[in-house]
Coordinates of C-alpha atoms and ligand atoms in Angstrom, one line a residue:
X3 CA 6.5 -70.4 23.9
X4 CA 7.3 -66.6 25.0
X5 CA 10.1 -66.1 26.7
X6 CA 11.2 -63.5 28.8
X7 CA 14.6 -62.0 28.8
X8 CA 16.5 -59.6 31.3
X9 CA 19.4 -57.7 30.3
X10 CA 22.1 -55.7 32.1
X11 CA 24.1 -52.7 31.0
X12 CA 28.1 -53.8 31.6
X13 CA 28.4 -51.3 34.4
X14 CA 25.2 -52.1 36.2
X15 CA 23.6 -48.9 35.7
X16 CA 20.7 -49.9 33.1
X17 CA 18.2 -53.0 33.1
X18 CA 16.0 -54.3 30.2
X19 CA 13.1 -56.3 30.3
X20 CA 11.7 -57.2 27.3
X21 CA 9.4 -59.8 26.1
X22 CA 7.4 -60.7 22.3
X23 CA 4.1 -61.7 24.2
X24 CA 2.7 -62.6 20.8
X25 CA 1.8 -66.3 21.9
X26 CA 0.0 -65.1 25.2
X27 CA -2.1 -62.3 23.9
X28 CA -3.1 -64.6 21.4
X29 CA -4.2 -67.2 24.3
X30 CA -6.0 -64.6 26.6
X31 CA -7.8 -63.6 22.6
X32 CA -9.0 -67.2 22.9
X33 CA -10.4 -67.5 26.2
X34 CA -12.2 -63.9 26.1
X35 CA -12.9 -63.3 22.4
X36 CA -12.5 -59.1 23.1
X37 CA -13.0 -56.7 20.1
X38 CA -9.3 -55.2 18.5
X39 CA -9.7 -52.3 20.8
X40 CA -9.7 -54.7 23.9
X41 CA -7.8 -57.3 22.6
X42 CA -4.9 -53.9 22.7
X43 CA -5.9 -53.2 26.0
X44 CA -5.6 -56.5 27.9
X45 CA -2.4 -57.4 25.7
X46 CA -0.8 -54.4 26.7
X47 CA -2.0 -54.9 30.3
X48 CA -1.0 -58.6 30.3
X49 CA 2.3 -57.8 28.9
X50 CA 3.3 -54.9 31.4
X51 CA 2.1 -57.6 34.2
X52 CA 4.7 -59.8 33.1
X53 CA 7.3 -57.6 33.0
X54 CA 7.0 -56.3 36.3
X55 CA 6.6 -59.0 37.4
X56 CA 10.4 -60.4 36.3
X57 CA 11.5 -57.8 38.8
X58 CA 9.7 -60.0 41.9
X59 CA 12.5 -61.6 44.4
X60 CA 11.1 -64.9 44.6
X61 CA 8.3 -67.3 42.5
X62 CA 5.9 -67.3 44.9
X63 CA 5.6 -64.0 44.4
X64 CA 2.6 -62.1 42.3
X65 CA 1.7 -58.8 40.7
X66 CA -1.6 -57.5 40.2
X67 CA -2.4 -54.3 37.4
X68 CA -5.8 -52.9 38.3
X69 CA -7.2 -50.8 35.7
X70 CA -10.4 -48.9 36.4
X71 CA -10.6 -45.8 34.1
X72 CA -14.1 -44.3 32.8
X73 CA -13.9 -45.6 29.3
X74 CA -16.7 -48.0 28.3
X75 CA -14.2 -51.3 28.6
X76 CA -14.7 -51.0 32.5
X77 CA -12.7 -52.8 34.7
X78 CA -9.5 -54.4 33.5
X79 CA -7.0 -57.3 35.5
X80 CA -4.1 -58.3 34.9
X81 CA -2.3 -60.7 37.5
X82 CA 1.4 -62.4 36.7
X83 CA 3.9 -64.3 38.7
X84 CA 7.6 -65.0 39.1
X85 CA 7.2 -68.1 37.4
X86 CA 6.1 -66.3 34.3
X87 CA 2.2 -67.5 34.7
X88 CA -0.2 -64.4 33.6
X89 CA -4.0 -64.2 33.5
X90 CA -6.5 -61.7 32.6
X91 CA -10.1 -60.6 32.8
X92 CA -11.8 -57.2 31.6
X93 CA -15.4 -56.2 32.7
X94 CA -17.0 -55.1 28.8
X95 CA -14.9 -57.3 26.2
X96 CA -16.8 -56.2 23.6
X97 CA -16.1 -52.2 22.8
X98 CA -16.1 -51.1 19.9
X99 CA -14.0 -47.6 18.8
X100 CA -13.3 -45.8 15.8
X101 CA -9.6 -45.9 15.0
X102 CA -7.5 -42.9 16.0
X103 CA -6.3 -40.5 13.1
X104 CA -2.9 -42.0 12.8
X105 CA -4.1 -45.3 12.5
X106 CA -3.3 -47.0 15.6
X107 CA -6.3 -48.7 18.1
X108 CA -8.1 -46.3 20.6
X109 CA -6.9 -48.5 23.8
X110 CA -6.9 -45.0 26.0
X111 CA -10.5 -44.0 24.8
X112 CA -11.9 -47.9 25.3
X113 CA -9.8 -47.8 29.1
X114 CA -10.7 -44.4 29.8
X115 CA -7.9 -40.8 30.0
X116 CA -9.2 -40.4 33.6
X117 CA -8.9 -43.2 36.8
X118 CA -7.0 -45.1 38.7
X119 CA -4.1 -47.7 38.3
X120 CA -3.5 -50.2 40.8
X121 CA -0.1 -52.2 41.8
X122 CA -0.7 -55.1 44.9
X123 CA 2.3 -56.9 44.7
X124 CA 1.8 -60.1 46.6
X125 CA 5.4 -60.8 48.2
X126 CA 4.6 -63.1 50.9
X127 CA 3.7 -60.2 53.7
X128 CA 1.2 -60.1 55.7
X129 CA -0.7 -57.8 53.6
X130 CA 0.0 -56.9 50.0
X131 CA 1.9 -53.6 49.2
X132 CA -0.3 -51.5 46.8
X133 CA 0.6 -48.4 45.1
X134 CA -1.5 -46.2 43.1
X135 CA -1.3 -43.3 40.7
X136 CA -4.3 -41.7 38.9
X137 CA -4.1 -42.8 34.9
X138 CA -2.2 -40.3 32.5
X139 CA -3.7 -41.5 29.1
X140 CA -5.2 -44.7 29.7
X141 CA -2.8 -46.0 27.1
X142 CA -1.0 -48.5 29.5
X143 CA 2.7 -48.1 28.9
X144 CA 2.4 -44.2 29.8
X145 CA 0.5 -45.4 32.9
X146 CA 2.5 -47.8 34.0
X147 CA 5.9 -45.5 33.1
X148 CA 3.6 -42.9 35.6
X149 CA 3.4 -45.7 38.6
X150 CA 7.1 -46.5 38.6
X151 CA 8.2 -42.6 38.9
X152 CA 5.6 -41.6 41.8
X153 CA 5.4 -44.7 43.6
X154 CA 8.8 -46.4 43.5
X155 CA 11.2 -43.3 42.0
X156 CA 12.6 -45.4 39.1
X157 CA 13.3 -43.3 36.0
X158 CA 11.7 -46.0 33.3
X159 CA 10.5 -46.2 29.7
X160 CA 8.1 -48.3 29.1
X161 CA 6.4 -49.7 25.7
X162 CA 4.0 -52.3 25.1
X163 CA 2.4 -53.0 22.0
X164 CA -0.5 -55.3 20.1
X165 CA -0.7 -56.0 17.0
X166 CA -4.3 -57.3 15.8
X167 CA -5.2 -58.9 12.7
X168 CA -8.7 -57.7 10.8
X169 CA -10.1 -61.4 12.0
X170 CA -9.4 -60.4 15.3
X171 CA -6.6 -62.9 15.9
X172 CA -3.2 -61.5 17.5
X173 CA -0.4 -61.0 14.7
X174 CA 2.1 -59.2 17.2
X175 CA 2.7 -58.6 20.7
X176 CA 5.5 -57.1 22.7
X177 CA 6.9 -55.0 25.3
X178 CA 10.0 -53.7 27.2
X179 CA 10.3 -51.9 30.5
X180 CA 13.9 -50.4 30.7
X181 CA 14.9 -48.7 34.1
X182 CA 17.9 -46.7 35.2
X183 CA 19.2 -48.1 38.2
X184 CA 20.8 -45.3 41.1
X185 CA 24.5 -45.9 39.7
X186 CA 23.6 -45.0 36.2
X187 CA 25.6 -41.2 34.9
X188 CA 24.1 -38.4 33.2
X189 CA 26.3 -39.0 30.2
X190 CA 24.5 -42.6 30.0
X191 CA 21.2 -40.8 31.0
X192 CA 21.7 -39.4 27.8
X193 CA 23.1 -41.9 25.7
X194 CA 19.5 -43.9 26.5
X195 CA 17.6 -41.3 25.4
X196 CA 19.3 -40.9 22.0
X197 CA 18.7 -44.5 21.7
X198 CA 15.0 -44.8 22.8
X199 CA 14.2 -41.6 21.0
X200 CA 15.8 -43.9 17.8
X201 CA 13.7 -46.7 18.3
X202 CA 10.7 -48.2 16.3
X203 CA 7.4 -49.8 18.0
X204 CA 7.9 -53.0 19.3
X205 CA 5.1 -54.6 17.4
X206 CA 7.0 -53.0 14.3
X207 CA 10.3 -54.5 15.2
X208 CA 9.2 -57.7 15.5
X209 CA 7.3 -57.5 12.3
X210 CA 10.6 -56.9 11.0
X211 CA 11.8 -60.2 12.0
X212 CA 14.2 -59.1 14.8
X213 CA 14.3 -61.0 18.0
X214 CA 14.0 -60.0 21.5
X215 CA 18.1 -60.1 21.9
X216 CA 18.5 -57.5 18.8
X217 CA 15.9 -55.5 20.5
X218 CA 18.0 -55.2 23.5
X219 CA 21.4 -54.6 21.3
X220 CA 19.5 -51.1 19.9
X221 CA 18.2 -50.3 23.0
X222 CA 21.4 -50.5 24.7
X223 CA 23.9 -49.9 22.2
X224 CA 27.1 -48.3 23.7
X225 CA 25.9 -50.1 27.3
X226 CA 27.6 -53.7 25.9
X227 CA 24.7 -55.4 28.0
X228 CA 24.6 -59.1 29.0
X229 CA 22.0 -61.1 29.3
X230 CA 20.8 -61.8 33.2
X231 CA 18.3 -64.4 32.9
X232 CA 15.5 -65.9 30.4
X233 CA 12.4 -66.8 31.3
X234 CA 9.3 -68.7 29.6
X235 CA 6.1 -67.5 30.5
X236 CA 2.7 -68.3 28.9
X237 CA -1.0 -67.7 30.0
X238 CA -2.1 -69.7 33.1
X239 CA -5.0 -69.9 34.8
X240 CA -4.5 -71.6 38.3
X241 CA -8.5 -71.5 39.2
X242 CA -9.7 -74.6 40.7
X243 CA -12.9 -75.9 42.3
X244 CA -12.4 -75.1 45.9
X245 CA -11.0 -71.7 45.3
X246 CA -14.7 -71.1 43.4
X247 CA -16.5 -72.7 46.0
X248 CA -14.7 -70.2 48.6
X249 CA -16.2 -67.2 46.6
X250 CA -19.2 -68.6 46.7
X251 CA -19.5 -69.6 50.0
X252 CA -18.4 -65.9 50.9
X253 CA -21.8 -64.3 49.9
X254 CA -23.3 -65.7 53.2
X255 CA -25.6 -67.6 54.4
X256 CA -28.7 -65.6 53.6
X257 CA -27.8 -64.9 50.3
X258 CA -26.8 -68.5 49.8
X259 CA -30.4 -70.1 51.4
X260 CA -32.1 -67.4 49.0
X261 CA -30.3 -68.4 45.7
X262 CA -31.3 -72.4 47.1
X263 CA -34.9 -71.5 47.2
X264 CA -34.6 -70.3 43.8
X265 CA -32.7 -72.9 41.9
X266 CA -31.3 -76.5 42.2
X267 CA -28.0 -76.1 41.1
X268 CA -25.9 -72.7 40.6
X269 CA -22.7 -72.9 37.6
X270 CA -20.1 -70.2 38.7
X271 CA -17.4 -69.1 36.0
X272 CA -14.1 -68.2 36.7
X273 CA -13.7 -64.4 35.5
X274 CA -10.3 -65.4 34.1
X275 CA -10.2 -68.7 31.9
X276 CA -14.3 -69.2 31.8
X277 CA -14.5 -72.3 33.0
X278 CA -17.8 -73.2 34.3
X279 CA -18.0 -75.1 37.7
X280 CA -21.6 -76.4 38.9
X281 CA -22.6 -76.4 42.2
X282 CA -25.5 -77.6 44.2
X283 CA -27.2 -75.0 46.3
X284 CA -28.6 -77.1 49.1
X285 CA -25.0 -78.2 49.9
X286 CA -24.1 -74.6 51.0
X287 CA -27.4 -74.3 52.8
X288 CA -26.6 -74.7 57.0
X289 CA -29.7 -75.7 58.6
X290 CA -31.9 -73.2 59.9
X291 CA -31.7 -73.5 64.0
X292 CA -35.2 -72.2 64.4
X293 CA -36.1 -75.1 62.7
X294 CA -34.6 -77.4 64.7
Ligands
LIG3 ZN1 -9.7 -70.0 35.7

């Protein structure tokens, strides 16, 4: 299983979150079946949900990414909680785009260079906070680097990565968002930089064999970090009949008698783990009072 890990600089003034989302990727690749170019996309979506989402105060708690550039994969979701449960749903899985000229997957070109990301954190208010920033590259880690700077003033680095096999399955996935908390000196300001400017992709690291915990030891070398708190998270879909039938049930009722004049029975799938559920239309039918 994937486990999350959050690590602490000794004097307090850097945080790591870092996670090898390998397993989960490869989970949300089964349930959707995107192209490579998607398969980047939502991985890299998925794993930046889960990794802002380790920074929630309590369980309960959940974290929405909301995607919606003008590249052809529309519409892209990612929702994670403080239990370490993600999900994820895109509008157009199947895109297909040339490789870029150094190699790598065209996620910005499938998501789009121009829109809008989304953050509704769901922390048990009344209503949810959102922030939004308009995209930067529509490569995801830039994005979400973008969010935390305008909307919450937290000097971050962010990667996220996805390694995909030519069969489509998931070889490597990975991520870390490191964030300098308001104690943190300009001398360890610096220090950082050296050694993020130092480091290798995630996906390449782990390829190497190194584990999340040496990962943290280059990123914070000099900072002597200890580890805060582990976590295991894994994709989760927590759809269930009612909840379908309430999104059904919202169209109304003249939408509702029409699709019951039409057909006997109505299957509804959830956007996020495609499982079908089956319905009868009469059942959401009212009767009719001028017929009564
Ligand atoms: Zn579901």
């Amino acid at each position: 299983m994937s486990k999350l890990v959050r690590a602490i600089s000794e004097n307090g003034g850097v945080v790591v979150s870092i996670l090898d989302s390998t397993e989960v990727v490869a989970q949300m690749e089964a349930f959707h079946h995107p192209s490579a170019v998607v398969s980047a996309a939502l991985g890299r979506l998925l794993t930046g949900a889960l990794l802002m989402a380790a920074t929630l105060k309590s369980e309960e708690d959940s974290l929405t990414l909301r995607l919606k550039g003008d590249g052809p994969a529309g519409l892209l979701l990612a929702v994670a909680d403080g239990r370490g449960n993600a999900k994820g749903y895109v509008e157009q899985p199947c895109v297909e785009l040339p490789v870029r000229a150094d190699g790598k997957l065209d996620v910005g070109g499938a998501v789009g260079h121009t829109g809008i990301l989304s953050v509704v954190k769901d922390i048990g208010l009344k209503e949810p906070y959102i922030g939004q920033v308009p995209l930067v590259s529509g490569e995801i880690a830039e994005d979400l680097t973008s969010y935390y700077a305008t909307s919450e003033q937290i000097p971050t680095v962010c990667a996220l990565g996805v390694l995909v096999e030519r069969d489509l399955t998931i070889k490597r996935a990975g991520g870390y968002l490191l964030q300098l908390l308001p104690g943190a000196s300009e001398e360890e300001i610096s220090l950082i930089e050296t050694n993020v400017g130092r480091m290798q992709s995630m996906t390449e690291l782990l390829e190497q064999g190194h584990t999340v915990y040496e990962i943290i030891d280059m990123l914070l070398s000099g900072f002597n970090p200890n580890v805060l708190d582990e976590t295991a998270v894994q994709y989760h879909c927590d759809c269930s009949r009612k909840r379908v039938e309430q999104i059904y049930r919202s169209l109304g009722q003249k939408e509702l008698r029409q699709i019951a004049s039409e057909q006997e029975t109505v299957e509804l799938k959830c956007q996020f783990c495609n499982k079908a559920y089956t319905f009868k239309t009469a059942d959401f039918v009212k009767p009719d009072p001028a017929q009564q």
